[in-house]
Coordinates of C-alpha atoms and ligand atoms in Angstrom, one line a residue:
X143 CA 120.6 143.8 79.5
X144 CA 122.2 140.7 80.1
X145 CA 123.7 141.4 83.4
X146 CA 120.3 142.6 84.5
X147 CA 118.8 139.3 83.3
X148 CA 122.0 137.7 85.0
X149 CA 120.8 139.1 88.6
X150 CA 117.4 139.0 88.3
X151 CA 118.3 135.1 87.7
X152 CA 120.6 135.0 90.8
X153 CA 118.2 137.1 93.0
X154 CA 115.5 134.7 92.5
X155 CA 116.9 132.0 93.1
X156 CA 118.0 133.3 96.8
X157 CA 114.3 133.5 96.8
X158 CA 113.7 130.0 96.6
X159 CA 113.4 127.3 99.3
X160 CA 117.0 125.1 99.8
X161 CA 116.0 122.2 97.8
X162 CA 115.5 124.3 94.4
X163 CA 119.5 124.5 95.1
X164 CA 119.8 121.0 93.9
X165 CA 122.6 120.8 91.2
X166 CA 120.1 118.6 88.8
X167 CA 116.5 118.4 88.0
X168 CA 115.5 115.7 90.4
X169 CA 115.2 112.1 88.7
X170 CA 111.7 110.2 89.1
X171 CA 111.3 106.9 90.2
X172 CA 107.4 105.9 89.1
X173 CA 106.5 101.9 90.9
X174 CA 103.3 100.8 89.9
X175 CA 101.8 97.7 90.3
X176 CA 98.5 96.2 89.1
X177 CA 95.6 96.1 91.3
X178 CA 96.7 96.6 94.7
X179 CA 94.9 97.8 97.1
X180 CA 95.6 99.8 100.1
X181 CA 94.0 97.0 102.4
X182 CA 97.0 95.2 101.4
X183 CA 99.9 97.9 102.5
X184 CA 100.7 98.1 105.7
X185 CA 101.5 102.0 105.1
X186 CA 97.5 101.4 105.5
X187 CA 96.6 98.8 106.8
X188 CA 98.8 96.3 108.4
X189 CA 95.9 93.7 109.1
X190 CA 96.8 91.3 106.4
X191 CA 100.3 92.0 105.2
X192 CA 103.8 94.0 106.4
X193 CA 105.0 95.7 103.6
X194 CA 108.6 96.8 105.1
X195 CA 109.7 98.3 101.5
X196 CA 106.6 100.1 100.2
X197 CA 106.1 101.4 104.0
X198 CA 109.7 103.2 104.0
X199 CA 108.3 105.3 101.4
X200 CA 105.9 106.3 103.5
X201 CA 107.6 107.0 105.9
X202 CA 110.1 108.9 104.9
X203 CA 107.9 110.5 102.7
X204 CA 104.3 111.2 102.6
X205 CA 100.8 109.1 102.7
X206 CA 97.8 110.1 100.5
X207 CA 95.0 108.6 101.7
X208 CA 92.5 109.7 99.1
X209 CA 94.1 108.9 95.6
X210 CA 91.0 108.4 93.7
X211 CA 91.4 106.8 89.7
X212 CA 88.8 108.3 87.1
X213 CA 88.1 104.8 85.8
X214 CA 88.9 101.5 87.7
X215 CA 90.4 99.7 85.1
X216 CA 93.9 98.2 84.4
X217 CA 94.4 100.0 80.5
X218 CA 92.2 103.4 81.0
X219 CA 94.0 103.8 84.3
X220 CA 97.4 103.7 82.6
X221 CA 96.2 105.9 79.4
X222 CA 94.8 108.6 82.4
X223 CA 98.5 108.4 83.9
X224 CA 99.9 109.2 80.0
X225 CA 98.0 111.4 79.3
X226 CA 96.5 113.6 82.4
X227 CA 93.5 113.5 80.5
X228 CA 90.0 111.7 81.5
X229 CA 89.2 108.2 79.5
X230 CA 86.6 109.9 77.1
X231 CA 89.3 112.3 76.0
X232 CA 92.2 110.3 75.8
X233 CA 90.3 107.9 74.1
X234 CA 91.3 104.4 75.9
X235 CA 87.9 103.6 77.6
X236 CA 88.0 100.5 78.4
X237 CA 90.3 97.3 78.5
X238 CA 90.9 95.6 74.9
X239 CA 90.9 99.4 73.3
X240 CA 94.4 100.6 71.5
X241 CA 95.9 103.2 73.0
X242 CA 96.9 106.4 70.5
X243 CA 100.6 106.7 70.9
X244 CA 100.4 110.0 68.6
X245 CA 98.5 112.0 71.3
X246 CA 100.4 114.4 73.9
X247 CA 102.2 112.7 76.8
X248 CA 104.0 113.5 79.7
X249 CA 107.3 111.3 79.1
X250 CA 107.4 113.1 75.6
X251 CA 106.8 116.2 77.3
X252 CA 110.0 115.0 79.7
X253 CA 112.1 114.0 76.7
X254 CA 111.8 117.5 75.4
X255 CA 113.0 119.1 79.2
X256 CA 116.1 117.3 78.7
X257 CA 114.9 114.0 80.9
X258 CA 115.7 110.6 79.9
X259 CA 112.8 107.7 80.1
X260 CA 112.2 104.3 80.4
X261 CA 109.5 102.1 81.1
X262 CA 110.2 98.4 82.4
X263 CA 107.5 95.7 83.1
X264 CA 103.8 96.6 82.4
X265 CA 102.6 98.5 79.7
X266 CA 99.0 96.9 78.6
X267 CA 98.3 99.9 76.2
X268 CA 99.0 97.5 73.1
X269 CA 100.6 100.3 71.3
X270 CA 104.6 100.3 70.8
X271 CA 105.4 102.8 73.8
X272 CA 106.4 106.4 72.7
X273 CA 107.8 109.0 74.6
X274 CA 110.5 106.8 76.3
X275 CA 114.2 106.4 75.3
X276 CA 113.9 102.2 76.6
X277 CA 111.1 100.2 77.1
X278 CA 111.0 96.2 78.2
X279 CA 107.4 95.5 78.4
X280 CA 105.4 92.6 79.2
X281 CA 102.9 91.4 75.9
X282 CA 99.5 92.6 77.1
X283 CA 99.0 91.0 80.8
X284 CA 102.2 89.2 80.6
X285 CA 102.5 85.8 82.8
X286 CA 103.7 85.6 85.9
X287 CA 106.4 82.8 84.9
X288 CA 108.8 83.1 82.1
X289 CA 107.0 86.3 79.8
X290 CA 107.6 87.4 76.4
X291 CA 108.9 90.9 76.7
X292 CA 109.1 93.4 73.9
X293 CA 111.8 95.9 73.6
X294 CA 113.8 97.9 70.6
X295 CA 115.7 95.8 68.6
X296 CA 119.3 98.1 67.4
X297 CA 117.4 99.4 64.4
X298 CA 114.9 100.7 66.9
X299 CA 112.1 98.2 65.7
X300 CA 110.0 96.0 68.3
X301 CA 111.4 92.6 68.8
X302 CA 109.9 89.9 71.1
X303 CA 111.9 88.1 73.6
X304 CA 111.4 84.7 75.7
X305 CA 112.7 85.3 79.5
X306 CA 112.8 82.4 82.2
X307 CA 112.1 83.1 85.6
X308 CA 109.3 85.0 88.1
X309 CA 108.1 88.0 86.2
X310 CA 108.0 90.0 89.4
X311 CA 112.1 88.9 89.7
X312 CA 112.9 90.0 86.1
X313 CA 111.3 93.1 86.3
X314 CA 112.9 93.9 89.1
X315 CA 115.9 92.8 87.2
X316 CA 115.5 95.3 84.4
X317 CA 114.9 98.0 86.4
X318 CA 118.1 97.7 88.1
X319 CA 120.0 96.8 84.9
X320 CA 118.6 99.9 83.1
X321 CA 120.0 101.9 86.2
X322 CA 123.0 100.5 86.4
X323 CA 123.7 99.9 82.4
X324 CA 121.8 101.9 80.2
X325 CA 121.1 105.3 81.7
X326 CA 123.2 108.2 80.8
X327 CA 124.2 109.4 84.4
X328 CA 124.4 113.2 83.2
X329 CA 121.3 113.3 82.6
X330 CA 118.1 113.2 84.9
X331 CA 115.7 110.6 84.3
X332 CA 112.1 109.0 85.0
X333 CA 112.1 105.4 85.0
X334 CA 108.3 103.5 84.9
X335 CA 109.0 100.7 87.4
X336 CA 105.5 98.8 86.7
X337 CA 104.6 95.4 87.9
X338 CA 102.2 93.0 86.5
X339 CA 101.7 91.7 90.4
X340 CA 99.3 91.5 91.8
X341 CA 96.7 90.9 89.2
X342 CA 94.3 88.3 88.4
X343 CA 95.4 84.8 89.0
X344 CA 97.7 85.7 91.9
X345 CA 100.6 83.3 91.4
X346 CA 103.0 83.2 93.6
X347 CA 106.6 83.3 93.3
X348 CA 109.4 80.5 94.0
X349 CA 109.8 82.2 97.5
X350 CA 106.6 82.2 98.7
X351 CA 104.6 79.2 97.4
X352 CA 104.1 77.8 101.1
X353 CA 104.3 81.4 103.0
X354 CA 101.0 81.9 105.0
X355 CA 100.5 78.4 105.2
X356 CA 99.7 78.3 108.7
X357 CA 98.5 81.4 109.9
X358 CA 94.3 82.9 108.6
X359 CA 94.0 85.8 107.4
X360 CA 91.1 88.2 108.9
X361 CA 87.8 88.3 107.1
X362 CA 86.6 92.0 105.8
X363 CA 83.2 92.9 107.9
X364 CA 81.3 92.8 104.5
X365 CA 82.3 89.4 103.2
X366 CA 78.9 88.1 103.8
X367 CA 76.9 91.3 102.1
X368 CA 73.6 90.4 100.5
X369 CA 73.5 93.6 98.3
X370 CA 69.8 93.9 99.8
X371 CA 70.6 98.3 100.3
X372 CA 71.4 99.0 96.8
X373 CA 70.0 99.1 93.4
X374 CA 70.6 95.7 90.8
X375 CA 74.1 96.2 89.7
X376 CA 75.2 95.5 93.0
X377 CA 73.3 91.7 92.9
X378 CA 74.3 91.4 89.0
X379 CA 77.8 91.1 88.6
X380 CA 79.7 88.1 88.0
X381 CA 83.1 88.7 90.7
X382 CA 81.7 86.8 94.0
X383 CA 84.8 84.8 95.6
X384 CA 81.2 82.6 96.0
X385 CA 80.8 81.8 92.3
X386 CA 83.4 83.5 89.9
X387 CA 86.7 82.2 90.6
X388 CA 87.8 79.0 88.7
X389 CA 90.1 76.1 89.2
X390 CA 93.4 78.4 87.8
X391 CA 92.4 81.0 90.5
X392 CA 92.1 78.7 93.5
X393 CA 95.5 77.1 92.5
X394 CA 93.3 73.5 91.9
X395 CA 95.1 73.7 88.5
X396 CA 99.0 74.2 88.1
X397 CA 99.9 76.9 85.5
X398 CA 100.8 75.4 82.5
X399 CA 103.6 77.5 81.2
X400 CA 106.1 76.6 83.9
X401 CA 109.4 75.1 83.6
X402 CA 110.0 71.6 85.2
X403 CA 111.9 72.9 87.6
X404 CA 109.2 75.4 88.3
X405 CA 106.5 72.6 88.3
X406 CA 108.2 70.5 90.8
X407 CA 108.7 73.8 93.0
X408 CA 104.8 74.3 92.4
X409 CA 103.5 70.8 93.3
X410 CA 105.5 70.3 95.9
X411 CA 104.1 73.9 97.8
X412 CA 100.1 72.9 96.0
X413 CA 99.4 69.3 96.0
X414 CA 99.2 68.7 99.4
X415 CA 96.9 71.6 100.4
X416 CA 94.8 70.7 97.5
X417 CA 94.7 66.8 98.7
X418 CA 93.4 68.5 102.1
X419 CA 91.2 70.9 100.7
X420 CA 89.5 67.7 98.2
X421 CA 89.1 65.4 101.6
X422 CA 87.3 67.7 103.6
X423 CA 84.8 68.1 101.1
X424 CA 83.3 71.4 102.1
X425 CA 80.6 72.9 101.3
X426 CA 78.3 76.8 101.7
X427 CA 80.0 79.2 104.2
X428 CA 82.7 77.1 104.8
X429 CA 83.8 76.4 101.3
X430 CA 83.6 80.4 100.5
X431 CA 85.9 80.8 104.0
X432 CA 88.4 78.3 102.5
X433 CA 88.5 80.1 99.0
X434 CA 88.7 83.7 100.7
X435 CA 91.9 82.4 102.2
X436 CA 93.2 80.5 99.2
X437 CA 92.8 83.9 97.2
X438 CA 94.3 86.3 99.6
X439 CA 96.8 84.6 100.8
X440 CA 98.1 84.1 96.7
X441 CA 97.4 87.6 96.4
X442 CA 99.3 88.5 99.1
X443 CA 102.1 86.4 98.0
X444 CA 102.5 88.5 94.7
X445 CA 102.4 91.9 97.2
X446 CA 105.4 90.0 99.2
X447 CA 107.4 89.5 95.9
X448 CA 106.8 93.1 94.5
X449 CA 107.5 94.5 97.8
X450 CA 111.2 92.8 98.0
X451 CA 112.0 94.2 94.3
X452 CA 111.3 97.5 95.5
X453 CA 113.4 96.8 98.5
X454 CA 116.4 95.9 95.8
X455 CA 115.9 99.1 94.0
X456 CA 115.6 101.6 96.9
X457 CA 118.9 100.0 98.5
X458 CA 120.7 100.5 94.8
X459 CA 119.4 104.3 95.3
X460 CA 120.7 104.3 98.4
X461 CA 124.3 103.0 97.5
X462 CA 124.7 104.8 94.4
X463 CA 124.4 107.9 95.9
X464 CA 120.8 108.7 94.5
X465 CA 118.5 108.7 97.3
X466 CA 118.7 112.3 97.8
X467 CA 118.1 113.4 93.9
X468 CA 115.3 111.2 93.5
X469 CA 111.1 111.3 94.0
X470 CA 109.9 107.8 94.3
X471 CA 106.5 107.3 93.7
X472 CA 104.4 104.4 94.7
X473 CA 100.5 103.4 93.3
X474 CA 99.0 101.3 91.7
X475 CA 96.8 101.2 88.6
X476 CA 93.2 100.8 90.7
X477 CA 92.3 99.8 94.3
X478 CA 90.9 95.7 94.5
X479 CA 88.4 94.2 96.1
X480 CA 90.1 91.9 99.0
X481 CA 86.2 89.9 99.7
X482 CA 84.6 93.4 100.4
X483 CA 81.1 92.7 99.6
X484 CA 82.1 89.1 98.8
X485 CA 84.0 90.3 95.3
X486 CA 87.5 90.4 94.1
X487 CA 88.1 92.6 90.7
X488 CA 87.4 96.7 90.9
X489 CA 85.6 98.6 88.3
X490 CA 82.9 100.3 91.2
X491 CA 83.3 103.5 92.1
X492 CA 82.6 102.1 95.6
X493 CA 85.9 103.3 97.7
X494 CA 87.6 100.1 97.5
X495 CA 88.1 100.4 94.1
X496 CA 87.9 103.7 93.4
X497 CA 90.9 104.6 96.2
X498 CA 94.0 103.5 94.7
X499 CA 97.8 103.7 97.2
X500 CA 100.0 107.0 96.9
X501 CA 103.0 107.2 98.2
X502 CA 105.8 109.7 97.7
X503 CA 109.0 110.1 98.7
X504 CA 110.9 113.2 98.1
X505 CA 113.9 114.2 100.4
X506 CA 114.2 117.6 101.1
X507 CA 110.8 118.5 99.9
X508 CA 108.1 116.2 101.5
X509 CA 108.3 116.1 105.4
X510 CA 108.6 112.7 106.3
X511 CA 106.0 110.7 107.7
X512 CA 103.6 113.0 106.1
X513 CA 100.0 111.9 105.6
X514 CA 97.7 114.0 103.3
X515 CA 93.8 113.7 103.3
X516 CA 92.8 115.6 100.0
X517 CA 91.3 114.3 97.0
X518 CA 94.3 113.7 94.3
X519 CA 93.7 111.5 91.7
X520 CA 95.8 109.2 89.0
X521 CA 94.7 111.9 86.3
X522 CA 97.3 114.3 88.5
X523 CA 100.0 112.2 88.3
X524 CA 101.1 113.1 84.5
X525 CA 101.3 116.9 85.8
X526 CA 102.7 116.0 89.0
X527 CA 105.8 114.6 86.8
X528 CA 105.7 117.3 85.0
X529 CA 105.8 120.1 88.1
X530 CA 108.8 117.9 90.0
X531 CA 110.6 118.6 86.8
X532 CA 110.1 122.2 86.5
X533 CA 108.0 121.8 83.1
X534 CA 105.0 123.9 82.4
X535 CA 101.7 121.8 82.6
X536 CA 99.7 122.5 79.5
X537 CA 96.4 123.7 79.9
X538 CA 94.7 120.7 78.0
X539 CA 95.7 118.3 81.0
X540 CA 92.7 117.9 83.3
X541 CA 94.0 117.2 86.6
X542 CA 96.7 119.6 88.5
X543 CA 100.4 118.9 90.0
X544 CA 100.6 117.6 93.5
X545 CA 103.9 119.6 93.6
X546 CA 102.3 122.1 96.3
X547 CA 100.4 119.1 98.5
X548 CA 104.0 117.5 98.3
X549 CA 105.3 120.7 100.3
X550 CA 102.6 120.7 102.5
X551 CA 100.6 123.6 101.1
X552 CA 97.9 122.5 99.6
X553 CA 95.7 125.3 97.2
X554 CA 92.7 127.1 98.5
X555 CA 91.1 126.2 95.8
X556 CA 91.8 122.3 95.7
X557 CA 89.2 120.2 94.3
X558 CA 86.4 119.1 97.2
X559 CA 84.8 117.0 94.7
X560 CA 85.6 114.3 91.9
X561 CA 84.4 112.7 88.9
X562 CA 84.2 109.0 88.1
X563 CA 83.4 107.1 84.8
X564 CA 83.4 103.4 84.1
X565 CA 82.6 102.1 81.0
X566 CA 82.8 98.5 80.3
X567 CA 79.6 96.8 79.9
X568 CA 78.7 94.6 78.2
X569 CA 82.2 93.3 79.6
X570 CA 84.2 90.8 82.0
X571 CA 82.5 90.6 85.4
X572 CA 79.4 92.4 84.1
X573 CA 79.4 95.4 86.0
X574 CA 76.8 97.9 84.9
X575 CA 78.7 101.6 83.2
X576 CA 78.1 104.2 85.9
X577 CA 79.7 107.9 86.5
X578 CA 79.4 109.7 89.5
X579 CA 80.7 112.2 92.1
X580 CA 81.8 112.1 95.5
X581 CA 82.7 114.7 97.7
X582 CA 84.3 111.9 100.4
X583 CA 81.5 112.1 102.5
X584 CA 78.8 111.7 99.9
X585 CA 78.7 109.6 96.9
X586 CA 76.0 110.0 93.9
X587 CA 76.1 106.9 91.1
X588 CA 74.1 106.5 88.5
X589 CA 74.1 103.4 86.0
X590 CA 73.1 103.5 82.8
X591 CA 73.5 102.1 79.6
X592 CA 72.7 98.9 78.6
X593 CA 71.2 96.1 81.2
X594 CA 71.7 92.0 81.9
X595 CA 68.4 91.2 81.0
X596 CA 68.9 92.9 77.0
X597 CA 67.3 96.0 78.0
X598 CA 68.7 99.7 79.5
X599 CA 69.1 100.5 83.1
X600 CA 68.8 104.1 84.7
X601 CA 69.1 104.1 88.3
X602 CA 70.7 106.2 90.9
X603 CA 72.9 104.9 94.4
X604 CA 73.3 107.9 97.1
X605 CA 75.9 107.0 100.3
X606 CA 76.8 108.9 103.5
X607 CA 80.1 107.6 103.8
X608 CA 80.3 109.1 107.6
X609 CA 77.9 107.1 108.4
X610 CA 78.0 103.9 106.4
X611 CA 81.8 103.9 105.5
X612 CA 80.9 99.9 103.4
X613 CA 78.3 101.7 101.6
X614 CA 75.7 98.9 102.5
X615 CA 72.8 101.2 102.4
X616 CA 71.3 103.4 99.2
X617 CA 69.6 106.7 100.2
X618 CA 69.0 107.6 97.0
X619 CA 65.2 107.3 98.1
X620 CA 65.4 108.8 101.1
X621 CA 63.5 112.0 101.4
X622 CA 66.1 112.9 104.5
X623 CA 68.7 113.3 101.6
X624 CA 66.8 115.4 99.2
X625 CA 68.9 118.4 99.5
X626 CA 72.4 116.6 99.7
X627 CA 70.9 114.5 96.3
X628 CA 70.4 117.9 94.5
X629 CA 73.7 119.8 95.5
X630 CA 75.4 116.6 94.3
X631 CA 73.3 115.9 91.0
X632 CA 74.2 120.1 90.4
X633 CA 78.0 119.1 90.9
X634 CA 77.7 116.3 88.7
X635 CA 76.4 118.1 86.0
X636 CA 79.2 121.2 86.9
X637 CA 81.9 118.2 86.6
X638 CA 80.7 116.8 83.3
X639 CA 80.7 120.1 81.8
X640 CA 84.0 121.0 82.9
X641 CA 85.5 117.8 82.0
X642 CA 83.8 117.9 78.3
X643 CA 82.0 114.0 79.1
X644 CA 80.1 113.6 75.9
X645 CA 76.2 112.5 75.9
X646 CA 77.2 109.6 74.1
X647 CA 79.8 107.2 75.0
X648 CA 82.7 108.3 73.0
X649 CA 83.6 104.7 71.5
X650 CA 81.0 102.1 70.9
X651 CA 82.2 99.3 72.5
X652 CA 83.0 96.1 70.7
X653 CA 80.1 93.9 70.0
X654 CA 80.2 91.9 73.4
X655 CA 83.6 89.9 73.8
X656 CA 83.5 88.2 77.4
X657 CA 86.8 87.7 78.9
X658 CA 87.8 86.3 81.8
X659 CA 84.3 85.0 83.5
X660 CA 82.4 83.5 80.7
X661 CA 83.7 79.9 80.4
X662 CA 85.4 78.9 83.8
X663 CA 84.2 76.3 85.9
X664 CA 83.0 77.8 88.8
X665 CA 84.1 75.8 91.7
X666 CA 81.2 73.4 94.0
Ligands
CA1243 CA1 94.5 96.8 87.3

């Protein structure tokens, strides 16, 4: 019996493609920042930014181009990636929620297979993380100079610790400590590389305070949009680079946690642009042109910054013999709004938010240079880890293992449509909650819920995204679209049932707690 079993063990595994000959399970490298967008990767788009170290893994590995996230939000994005489970299930629905640590996740699920985890940088789940053998993580957001980090203490309690430096630097730091220090080499392991860069308030690193200076950055076609072709969420929100930023986001204010040392670095690189910017005294279009550029270029100087630390860590793969064992993974927690539509922020299911980067890199396995157009989605990623590893999925995880897209064979039955939910109104930036569906060339929202003015709203968005790719024009009304409106509102309803969305929003948000926009200055 056991020299049948013996056979049948060797004689399908001659059956298997070469790389399933690998000696080891292959190790995962997951590096994921905080609202980057594609718009800022030149894997995408190399209009703004070159992005030599994110683009390798593109290039030697393979480009999604249609990663959509179920909720564009820092926290529910992260509890999505946990868990493989929509927000309304995994019950993290918004921002300032607690995620359940006690719930099934796919580093527990890892742990179990033998693998050893660790998560390093961003967490933003408030919970102690479980599931992972180390964890260094920022407090909440975390700074972008000096941060309190929280890791195990030797009785395996959470301790806090001070750090000095550029949080971008010392996560990048960790990581390569953890990899060189504190991983058990005989064992295979998935390491959470996650960045707090290049979230809201864009401060740049030492490096790069005077980068971009003297060069303008190109203007998105819909920086000017008057929201005239949609419905009132679009002309309600509160994220216009026109009206929303404040003195801390515009660098008109120093930060004021930083060193001296820091400081001196800071005012040297600010002061005199913001001496210029005070004696030109600008005003309308050509104040919202200055603050455009102000805000990308900071922006992009966080990109710059994470992009070098994943340039350290791909080179100590590469010299430590690792390269060829290991999947890196690049994405990021939502897409970002670089003045599309005059906004910065996500939360829309419009694409440039709702598309988030995916990159993979998988030697042996992924043909490299690869680019992939089908809809994938942050709620595959927790079974995507799970199928590199060889670990079953289980059949309470809602999205499906990119495994077979990786090698270039994608499922007949692939999804052709997806499901979006946001939640978080009353809430920072005051975007109405919507859900919705899109098929990628058609796009059904509705909003609902409670309203700005106190009362509810219910109204409906409909976009051809062949032919208006900005989604500038609503034609929800439009008798042409009558048909296309009902075969989406019947796959809306087919999603919602197959996802288990409640009627009801599954957690009544906290009585209304405005962060972020309420009491800045907006700049004249
Ligand atoms: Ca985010």
């Amino acid at each position: 019996m056991k020299t049948t079993a013996l056979l049948l063990t060797l004689l399908s595994s001659l059956l298997l493609p070469p790389s399933s000959f690998s000696a080891s399970p292959p190790n995962i490298v997951f590096i994921f920042t905080d609202d980057h967008c594609q718009q800022a990767l030149s894997a995408y788009d190399d209009s703004r930014i070159v992005t030599p170290h994110m683009d390798r893994i593109a290039t030697e590995g393979m480009r999604f181009d249609r990663c959509y996230v179920t909720n564009s939000i820092c926290g529910p994005s992260r509890a999505v990636i946990q868990t493989g489970k929509h927000s309304h299930l995994n019950g993290f629905i918004r921002n300032g929620n607690t995620f359940n640590g006690d719930q099934q996740t796919f580093p527990k699920l890892l742990q179990k297979a033998g693998y050893q985890t660790a998560v390093v940088g961003k967490w933003h789940l408030k919970s102690t993380p479980q599931g992972y053998d180390y964890y260094d993580v920022l407090v909440g957001q975390g700074p972008y100079y000096n941060p309190p980090m929280i890791t195990a203490d030797a009785d395996g309690n959470p301790q806090t610790l001070p750090h000095t430096g550029y949080t971008t630097d010392i996560i990048g730091d960790k990581t390569l400590d953890w990899l060189e220090n504190r991983r058990d080499p005989g064992k295979p392991f998935m390491l959470m590389f996650q960045h707090k860069a290049p979230h809201r308030n864009w401060q740049p690193g030492p490096d790069y305070l005077t980068w971009l200076d003297d060069v303008e950055i190109a203007e998105p076609e819909t920086l000017w949009d008057d929201y005239s072709g949609r419905e009132s969420p679009a002309r309600n929100q509160a994220m216009t680079i026109e009206t929303h930023m404040n003195e801390s986001d515009l660098k008109l204010k120093a930060p004021g946690n930083l060193t001296p040392g820091q400081r001196a670095a800071w005012d040297a690189a600010y002061d005199p642009k913001n001496e210029a910017f005070l004696k030109a005294n600008l005003t309308g279009k050509a104040l919202v042109k200055w603050k455009y550029q102000r805000y990308v270029k900071d922006y992009l100087r966080c990109v710059k910054s994470v992009d070098d630390n994943i340039g350290r860590v791909l080179k100590y793969l590469d010299d430590n013999g690792l390269t060829e064992n290991t999947v890196v993974m690049y994405s990021s927690d939502q897409g970002w709004y670089l003045g599309e539509h005059g906004w910065f922020d996500k939360r829309w299911m419009y694409e440039e938010s709702m598309v988030t980067p995916l990159l993979v890199r998988w030697p042996g396995v992924v043909n490299a240079g690869s680019v992939n157009d089908d809809i994938v989605s942050n709620l595959d990623f927790a079974e995507t880890f799970l199928g590199i590893a060889g670990v079953k999925v289980p059949k309470d995880m809602q999205g499906r293992s990119l495994v077979p897209l990786l090698k270039g064979k994608t499922p007949k039955n692939w999804r052709t449509s997806f499901y979006y939910h946001y939640y978080e109104f009353p809430g920072a930036h005051s975007v109405n909650r919507h859900f919705g569906v899109t098929t990628g060339k058609h796009k059904l929202i509705r909003y609902y819920g409670p309203d700005h003015g106190g009362g509810e709203i219910d109204t409906w968005e409909l976009f051809d995204l062949d032919k208006d790719p900005n989604e500038l024009k609503s034609e929800y009304r439009n008798p042409e679209y009558s048909q296309i409106r009902k075969t989406l509102e019947t796959e809306l309803a087919r999603l919602r049932k197959e996802f288990q969305v409640p009627e009801v929003d599954p957690v009544p948000p906290p009585k209304e707690k405005r962060r972020g926009n309420k009491k800045q200055t907006p700049v004249k």
